[in-house]
XYZ file of C-alpha atoms in Angstrom:
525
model
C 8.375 5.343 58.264
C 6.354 8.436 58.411
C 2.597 8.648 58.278
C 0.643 9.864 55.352
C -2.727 11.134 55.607
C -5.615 9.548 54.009
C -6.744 12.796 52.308
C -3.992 15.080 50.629
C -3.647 18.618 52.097
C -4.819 21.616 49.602
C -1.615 23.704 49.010
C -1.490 26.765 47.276
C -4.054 29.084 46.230
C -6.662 26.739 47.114
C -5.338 26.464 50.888
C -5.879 30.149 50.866
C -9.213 30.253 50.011
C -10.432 27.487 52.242
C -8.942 29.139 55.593
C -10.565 32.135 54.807
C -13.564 32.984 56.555
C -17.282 32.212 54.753
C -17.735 36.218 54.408
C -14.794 36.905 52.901
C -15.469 34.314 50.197
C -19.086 35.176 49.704
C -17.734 38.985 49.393
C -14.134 37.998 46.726
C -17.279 35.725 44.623
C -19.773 38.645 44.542
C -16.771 41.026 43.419
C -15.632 38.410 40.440
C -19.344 37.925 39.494
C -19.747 41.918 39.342
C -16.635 42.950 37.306
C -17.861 41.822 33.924
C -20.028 44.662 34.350
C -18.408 47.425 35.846
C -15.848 46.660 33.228
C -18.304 47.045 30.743
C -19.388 50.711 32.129
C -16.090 51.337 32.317
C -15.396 50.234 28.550
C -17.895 52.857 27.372
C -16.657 55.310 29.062
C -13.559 54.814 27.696
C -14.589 54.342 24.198
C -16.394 57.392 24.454
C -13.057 59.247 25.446
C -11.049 57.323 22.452
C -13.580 58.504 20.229
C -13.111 62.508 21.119
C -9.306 61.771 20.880
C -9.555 60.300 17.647
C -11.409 62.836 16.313
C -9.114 65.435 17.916
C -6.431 63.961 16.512
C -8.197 63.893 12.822
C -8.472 67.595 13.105
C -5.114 68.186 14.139
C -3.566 66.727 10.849
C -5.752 68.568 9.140
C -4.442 71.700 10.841
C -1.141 70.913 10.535
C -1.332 69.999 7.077
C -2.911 73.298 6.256
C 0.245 75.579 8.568
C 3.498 73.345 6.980
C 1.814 74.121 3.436
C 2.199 77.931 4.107
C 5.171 77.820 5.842
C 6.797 75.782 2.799
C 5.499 78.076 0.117
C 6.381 80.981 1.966
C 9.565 80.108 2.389
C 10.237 78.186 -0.508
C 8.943 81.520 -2.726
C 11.670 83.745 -0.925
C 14.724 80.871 -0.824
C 14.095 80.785 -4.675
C 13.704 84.154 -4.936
C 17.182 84.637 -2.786
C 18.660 82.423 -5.141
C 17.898 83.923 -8.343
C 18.999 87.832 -6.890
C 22.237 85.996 -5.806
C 22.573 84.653 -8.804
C 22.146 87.811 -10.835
C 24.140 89.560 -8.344
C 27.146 87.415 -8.671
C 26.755 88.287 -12.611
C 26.291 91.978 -12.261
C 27.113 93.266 -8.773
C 24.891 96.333 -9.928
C 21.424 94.739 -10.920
C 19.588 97.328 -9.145
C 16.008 95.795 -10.312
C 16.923 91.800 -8.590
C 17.748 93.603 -6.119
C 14.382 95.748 -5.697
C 12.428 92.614 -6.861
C 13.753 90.653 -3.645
C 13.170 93.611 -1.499
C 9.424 94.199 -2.531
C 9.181 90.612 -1.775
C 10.290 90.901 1.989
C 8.929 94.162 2.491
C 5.431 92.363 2.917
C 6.017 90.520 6.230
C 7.584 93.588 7.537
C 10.223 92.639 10.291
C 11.637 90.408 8.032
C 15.260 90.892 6.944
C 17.762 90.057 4.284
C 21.208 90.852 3.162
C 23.519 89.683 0.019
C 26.923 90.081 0.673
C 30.059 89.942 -1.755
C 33.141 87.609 -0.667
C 34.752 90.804 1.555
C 31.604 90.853 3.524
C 30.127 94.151 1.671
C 26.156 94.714 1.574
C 25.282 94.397 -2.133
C 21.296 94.261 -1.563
C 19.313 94.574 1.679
C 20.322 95.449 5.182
C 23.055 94.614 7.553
C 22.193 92.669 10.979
C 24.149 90.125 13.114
C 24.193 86.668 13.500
C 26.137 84.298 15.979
C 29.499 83.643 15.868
C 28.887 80.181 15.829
C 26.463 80.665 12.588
C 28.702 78.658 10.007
C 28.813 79.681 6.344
C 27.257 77.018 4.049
C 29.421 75.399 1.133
C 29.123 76.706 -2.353
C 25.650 76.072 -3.744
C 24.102 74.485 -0.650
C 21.698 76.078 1.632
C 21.731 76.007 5.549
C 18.525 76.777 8.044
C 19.343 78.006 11.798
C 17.853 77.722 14.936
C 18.259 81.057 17.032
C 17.265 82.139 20.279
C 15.025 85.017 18.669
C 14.236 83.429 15.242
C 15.403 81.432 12.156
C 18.402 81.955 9.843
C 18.219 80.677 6.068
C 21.565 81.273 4.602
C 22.324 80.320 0.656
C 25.703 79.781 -1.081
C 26.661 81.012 -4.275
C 29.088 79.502 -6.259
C 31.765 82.572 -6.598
C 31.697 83.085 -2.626
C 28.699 85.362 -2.453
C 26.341 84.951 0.216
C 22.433 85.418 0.579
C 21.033 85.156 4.514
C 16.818 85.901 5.425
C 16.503 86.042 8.835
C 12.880 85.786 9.778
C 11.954 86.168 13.650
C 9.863 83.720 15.887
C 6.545 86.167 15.332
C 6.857 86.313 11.505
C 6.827 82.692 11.235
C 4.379 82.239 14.256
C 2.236 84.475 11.780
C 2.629 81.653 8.844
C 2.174 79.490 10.835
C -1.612 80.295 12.205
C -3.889 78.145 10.631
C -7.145 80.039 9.241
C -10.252 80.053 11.488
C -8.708 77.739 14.322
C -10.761 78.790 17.551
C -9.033 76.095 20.266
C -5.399 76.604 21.684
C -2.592 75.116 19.676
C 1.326 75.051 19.933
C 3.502 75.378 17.288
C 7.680 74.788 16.801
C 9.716 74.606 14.253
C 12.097 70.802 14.678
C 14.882 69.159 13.477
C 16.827 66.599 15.181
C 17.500 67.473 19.108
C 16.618 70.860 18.075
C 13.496 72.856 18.512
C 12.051 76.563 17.993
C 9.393 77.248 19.656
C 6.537 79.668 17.804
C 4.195 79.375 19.670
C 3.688 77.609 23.166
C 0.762 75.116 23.944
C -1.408 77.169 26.787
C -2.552 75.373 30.544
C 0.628 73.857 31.486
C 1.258 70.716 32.526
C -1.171 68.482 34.559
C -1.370 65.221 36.106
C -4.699 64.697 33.947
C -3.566 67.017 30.641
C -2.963 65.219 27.759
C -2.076 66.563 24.174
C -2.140 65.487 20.572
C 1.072 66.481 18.300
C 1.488 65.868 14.788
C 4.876 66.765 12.977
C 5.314 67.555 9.071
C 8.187 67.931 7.152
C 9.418 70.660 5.395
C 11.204 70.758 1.917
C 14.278 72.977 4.220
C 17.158 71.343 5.285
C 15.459 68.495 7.148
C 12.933 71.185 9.552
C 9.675 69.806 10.108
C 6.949 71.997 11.730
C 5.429 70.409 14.683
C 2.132 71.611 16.175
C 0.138 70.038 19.345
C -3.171 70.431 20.643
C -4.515 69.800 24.361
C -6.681 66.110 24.272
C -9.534 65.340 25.089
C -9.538 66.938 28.270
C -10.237 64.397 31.577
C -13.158 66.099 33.263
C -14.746 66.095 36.311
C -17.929 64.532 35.105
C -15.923 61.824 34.163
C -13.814 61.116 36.971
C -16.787 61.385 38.853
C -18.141 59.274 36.328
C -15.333 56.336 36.408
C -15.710 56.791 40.342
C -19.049 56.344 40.577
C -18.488 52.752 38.491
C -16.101 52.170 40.823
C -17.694 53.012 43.852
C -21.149 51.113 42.306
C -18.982 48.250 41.655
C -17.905 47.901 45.363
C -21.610 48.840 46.929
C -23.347 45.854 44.368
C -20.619 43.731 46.458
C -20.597 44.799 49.864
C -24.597 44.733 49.546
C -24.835 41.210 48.785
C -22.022 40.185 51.381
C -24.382 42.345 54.082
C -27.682 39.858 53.234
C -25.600 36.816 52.661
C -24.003 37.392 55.825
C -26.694 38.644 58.175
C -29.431 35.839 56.338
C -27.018 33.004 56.258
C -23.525 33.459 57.852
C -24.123 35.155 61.768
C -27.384 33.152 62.290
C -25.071 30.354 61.461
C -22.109 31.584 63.741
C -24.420 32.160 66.307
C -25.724 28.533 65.764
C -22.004 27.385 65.949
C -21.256 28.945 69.039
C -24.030 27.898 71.012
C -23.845 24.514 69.883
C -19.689 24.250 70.768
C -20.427 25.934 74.422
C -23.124 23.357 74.925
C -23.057 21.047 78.084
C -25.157 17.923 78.444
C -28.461 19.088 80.214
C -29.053 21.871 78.869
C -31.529 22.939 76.350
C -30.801 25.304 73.762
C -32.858 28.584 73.779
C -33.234 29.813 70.499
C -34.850 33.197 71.196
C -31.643 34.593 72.731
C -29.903 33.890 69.271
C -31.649 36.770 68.091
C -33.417 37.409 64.595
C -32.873 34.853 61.971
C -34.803 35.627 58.882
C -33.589 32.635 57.250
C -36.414 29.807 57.387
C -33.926 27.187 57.053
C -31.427 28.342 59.570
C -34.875 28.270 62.137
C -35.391 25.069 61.362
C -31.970 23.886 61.820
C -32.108 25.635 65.269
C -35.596 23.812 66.358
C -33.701 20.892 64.964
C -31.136 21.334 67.592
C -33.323 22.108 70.259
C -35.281 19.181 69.957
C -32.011 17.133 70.268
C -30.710 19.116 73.298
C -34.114 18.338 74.789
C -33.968 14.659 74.238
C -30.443 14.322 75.248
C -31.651 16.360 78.838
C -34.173 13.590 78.963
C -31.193 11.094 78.540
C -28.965 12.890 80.911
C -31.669 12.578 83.428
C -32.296 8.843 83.221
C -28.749 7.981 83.569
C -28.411 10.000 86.675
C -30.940 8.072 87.910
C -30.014 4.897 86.724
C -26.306 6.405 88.271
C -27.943 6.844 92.028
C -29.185 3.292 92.009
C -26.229 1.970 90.808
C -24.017 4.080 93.118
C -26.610 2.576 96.193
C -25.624 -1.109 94.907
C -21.994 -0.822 94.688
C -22.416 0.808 98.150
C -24.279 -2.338 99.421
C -21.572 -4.749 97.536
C -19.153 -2.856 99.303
C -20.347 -3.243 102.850
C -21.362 -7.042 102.480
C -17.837 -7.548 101.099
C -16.142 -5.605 104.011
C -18.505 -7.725 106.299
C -18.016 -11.030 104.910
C -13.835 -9.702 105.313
C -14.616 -9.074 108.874
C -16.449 -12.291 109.658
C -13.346 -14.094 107.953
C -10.785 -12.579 109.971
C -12.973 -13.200 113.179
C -13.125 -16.618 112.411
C -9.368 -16.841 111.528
C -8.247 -15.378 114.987
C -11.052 -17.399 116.466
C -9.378 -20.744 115.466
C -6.120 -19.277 115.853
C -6.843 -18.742 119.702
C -8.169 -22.452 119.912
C -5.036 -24.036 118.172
C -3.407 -26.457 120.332
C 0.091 -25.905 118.483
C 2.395 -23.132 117.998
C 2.512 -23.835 114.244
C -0.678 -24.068 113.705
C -1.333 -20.130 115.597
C 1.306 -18.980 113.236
C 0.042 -20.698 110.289
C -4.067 -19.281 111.264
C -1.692 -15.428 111.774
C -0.275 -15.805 108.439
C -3.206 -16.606 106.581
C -5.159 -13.578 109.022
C -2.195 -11.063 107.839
C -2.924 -11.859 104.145
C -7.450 -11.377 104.732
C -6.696 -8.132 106.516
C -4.052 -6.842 103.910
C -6.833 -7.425 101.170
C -9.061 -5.762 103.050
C -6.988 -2.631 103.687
C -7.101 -2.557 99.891
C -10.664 -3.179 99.315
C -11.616 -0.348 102.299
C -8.812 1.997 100.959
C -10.793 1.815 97.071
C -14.482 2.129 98.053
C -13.361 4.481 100.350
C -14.812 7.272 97.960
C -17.238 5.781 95.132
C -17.707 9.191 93.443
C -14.517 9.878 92.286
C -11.834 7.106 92.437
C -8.331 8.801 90.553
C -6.416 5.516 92.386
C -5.794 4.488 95.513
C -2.747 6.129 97.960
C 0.323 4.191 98.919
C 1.264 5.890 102.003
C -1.721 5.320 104.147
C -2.605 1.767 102.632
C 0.994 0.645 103.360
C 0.625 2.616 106.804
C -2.339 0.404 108.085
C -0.809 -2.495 106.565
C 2.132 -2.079 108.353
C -0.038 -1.189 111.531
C -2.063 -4.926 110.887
C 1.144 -6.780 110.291
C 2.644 -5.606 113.761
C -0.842 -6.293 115.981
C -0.438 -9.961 114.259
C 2.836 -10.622 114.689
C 3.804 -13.605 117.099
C 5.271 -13.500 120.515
C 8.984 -14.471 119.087
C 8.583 -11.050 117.010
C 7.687 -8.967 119.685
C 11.118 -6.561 118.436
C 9.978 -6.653 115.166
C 10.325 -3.013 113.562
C 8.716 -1.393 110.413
C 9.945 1.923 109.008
C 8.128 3.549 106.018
C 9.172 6.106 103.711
C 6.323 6.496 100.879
C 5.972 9.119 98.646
C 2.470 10.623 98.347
C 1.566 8.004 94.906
C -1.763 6.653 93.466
C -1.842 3.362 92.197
C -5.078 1.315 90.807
C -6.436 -1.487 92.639
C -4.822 -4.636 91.011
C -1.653 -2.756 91.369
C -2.299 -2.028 94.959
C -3.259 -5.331 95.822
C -0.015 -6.823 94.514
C 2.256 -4.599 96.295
C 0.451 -5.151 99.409
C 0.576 -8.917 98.996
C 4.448 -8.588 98.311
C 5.222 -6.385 101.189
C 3.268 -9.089 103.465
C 5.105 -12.126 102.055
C 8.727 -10.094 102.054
C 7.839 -9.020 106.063
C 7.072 -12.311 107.198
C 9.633 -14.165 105.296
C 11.904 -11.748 107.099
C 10.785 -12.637 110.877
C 11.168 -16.123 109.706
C 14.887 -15.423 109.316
C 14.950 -13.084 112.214
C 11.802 -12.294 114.371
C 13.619 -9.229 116.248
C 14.528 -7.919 113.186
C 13.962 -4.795 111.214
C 12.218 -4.183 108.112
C 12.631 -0.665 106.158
C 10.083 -0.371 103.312
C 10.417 2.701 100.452
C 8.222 3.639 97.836
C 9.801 6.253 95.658
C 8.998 8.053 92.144
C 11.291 7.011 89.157
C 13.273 10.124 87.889
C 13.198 8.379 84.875
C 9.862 7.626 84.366
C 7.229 9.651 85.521
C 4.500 6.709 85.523
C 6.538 4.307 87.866
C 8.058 4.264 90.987
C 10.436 1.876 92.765
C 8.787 -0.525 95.812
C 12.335 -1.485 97.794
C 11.953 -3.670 101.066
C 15.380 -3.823 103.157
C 16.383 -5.802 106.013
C 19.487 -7.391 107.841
C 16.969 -10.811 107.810
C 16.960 -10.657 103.953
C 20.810 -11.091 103.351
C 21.689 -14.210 101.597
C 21.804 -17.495 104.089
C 20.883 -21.022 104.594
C 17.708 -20.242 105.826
C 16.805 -17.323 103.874
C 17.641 -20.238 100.671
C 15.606 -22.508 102.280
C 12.740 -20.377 102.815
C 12.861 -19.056 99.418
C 13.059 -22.805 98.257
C 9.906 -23.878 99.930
C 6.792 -21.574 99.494
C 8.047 -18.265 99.671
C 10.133 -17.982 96.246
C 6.837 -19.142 94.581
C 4.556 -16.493 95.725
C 6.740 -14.097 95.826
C 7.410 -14.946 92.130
C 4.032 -15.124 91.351
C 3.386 -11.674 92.421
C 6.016 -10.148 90.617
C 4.686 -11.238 87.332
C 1.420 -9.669 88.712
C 2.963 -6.447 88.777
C 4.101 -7.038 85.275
C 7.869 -6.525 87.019
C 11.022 -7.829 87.677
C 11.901 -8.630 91.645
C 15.519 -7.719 92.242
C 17.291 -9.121 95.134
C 20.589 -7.656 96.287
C 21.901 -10.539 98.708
C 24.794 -8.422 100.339
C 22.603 -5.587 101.734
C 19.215 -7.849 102.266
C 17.023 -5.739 99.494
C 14.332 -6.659 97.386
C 13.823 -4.130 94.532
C 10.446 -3.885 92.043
C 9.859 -0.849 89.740
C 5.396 -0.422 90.020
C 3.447 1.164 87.380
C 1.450 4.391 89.194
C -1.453 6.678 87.730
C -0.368 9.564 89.685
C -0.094 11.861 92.175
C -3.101 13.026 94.982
């Protein structure tokens, strides 16, 4: 089952914003608190550009309005007046005075030209001049308007094949097309469809800031509208200095506010932070090397802590104190204890030497082995009261082993010991046990066998790195009779006992004489 934790995690935005530093979040709030009004500035400025573009854009129509009106009357005039020549001219080829009449009429715009033509092609009234191959011939009665490279082409129809064509270049109609008293650049062109004829191009070019205004009227010609454009209200300096500025206002207002907030509020408090998180018991904080902190609050905060580092110094003081004394008694409990050890074993081995039996030697030696192999383990852990990680395996098994020889009986005078301990740390209960068990195992082995000899191993578990494996071999500990018996009587009991001590199970492997125990350690030296 997998653990939940009391509080749900933020996700999303909100995760964002709490990982982010205090600064940061002081300088994003200031920002959203000061865009309602830089987007207000910004608003009015603009407004106040919508408003010249509107009125641009008002007199533009105008403008406009005024140019198509004279284009379309001009042109309208002479199509009509094309049309009733042609018409007269299809009824008398020889109407000299429609012909003059039409001629007086286009003599006023001066480059202008005209020509009727019979069916065969032949000039009846007006001039000859070319047009494109590609410049179709209208059907009867209709009327056709073309787009040239150098001007426009109005050609009319008649209905017995006769043909009327005014071709009026790009500066005659650029000319009706000027509106009266307009000071400011313009462009004019002449539109229909895809296609366009340009009269007059819009001056300044294009430009990543220019803007223009273009209105388009129709025409009562074949579909042409005329289509003139004026530059917009023109994006100035002053105002992209202007918009800048709001900008640039916008951001100061911001970063201002973060610089108080942060050097009032948020370093004095970092500075705080850090000096309370490198803090060690003893010390007393010094709040003049923090440097200025102009918030009152933040200074009191820091007295705050100061007094508290100052009482806990005070604290730290009395319980080093109160540690020496205590560190003098344990020292005294530790030599009275190691004393009253010594006066034990001395009376042990002085009995022992007045025993009238060999039994009763052995039995004062046995119970002597066991004193001095708790006091190897009580000499071993006071050995250093200041700093006590556990006590080492090799050299309190060494001694032991050392004790366990010297007391060994006359019958055992071939006894042999062989150690091979890893360098381990084990606490004192622990240490106690295993030193018990080794003394019980050794001497129920020279009961078997008193020439005999004992190997004892203390090894790290690959397994496991906070065990090890205790193994005492010998020849003497291979299943028999005696070794039964033994284990019967008192032997199997302690030995038992101890085991559960050691929180363990005792393994015995009959055929090779090996007792096996895995130990709990707390290290390595």
């Amino acid at each position: 089952m997998e653990s939940t934790d009391l509080e749900p995690r933020a996700r999303g935005p909100a995760a964002a914003l709490a990982r982010m530093p205090t600064g940061a979040k002081v300088f994003l709030i200031l920002v959203g608190a000061l865009l309602p009004l830089a987007l207000i500035a910004l608003f009015t400025t603009l407004q106040t550009t919508r408003t010249a573009d509107t009125e641009a854009r008002a007199r533009l129509r105008a403008i406009a309005a005024e140019s198509s009106g004279v284009v379309d009357n001009a042109l309208g005039n002479q199509v009509s007046q094309m049309t009733r020549a042609l018409a007269a001219l299809e009824q008398n080829p020889h109407d000299a005075p429609s012909c003059t009449q039409l001629a007086g009429s286009f003599a006023a715009q001066g480059n202008v030209r005209f020509a009727i033509a019979d069916p065969q092609g032949r000039i009846l009234c007006g001039q000859r001049f070319s047009l494109p191959a590609s410049a179709a011939s209208p059907h009867p009665a209709e009327m056709r308007v073309m787009f040239l490279d150098d001007g426009m082409a109005i050609r009319l129809a008649g209905a017995m094949g006769m043909t009327a064509t005014a071709w009026y270049p790009v500066s005659a109609l650029a000319a009706l097309a000027r509106p009266s008293g307009f000071v400011p650049d313009y462009g004019a062109a002449l539109v229909r469809g895809d296609e366009h004829l340009v009269l007059r191009h819009l001056g300044g070019g294009e430009s990543p800031l220019g803007r223009r205004e273009t209105v388009r009227s129709e025409l009562s010609l074949d579909n042409v509208a005329l289509e003139m454009s004026t530059p917009g209200a023109p994006i100035t300096s002053p105002l992209i200095i202007a918009t800048v500025l709001l900008v640039l206002m916008w951001i100061a207002a911001a970063a201002i506010g973060w610089f108080v907030v942060d050097r009032l509020l948020i370093r004095p408090l970092r500075r705080l932070r850090t000096s309370v998180g490198n803090y060690r018991p003893g010390e007393v904080l010094d709040m003049k090397r923090f440097g200025a902190m102009p918030a009152q609050e933040i200074r009191e905060l820091g007295d705050t802590f100061q007094q508290i580092t100052r009482t806990v110094q005070l604290h730290e003081a009395d319980l080093a104190e109160g540690l020496v004394r205590q560190t003098r008694l344990t020292r005294e409990v530790h030599h009275r204890v190691k004393n009253n050890l010594q006066v034990i074993s001395s009376l042990i081995n002085f009995h022992a030497r007045g025993a009238k039996s060999g039994e009763a030697t052995e039995a004062y030696a046995s119970i002597q082995r066991r004193v001095d192999a708790l006091a190897v383990v009580h000499r071993h852990h006071y050995a250093e009261l200041e700093e006590n990680r556990g006590l080492e395996l090799r050299s309190v098994i060494g001694e032991l082993a050392a004790n366990i020889r010297a007391t060994a009986p006359e019958r055992a005078a071939g006894l042999g010991i062989t150690l091979e301990i890893e360098p381990l740390l084990v606490n004192q209960d622990v240490a106690i046990a295993v030193a018990f068990l080794i003394t019980e195992l050794v001497e129920l082995a020279v009961n078997c066998n008193p020439t005999t000899h004992v190997r004892i191993s203390i090894k790290g578990d690959p397994e496991s790195g906070e065990r090890a494996i205790l193994r005492v071999n010998s020849p003497a500990l291979v299943e028999s009779a005696e070794l039964v018996a033994l284990l019967e009587g008192r032997y199997g009991r302690v030995i038992a006992g101890l085991a559960r001590q050691l929180r363990t199970r005792l393994h015995h492997d009959p055929l090779v004489g090996a007792y096996e125990a895995s130990i709990a350690i707390t290290g390595r030296p």
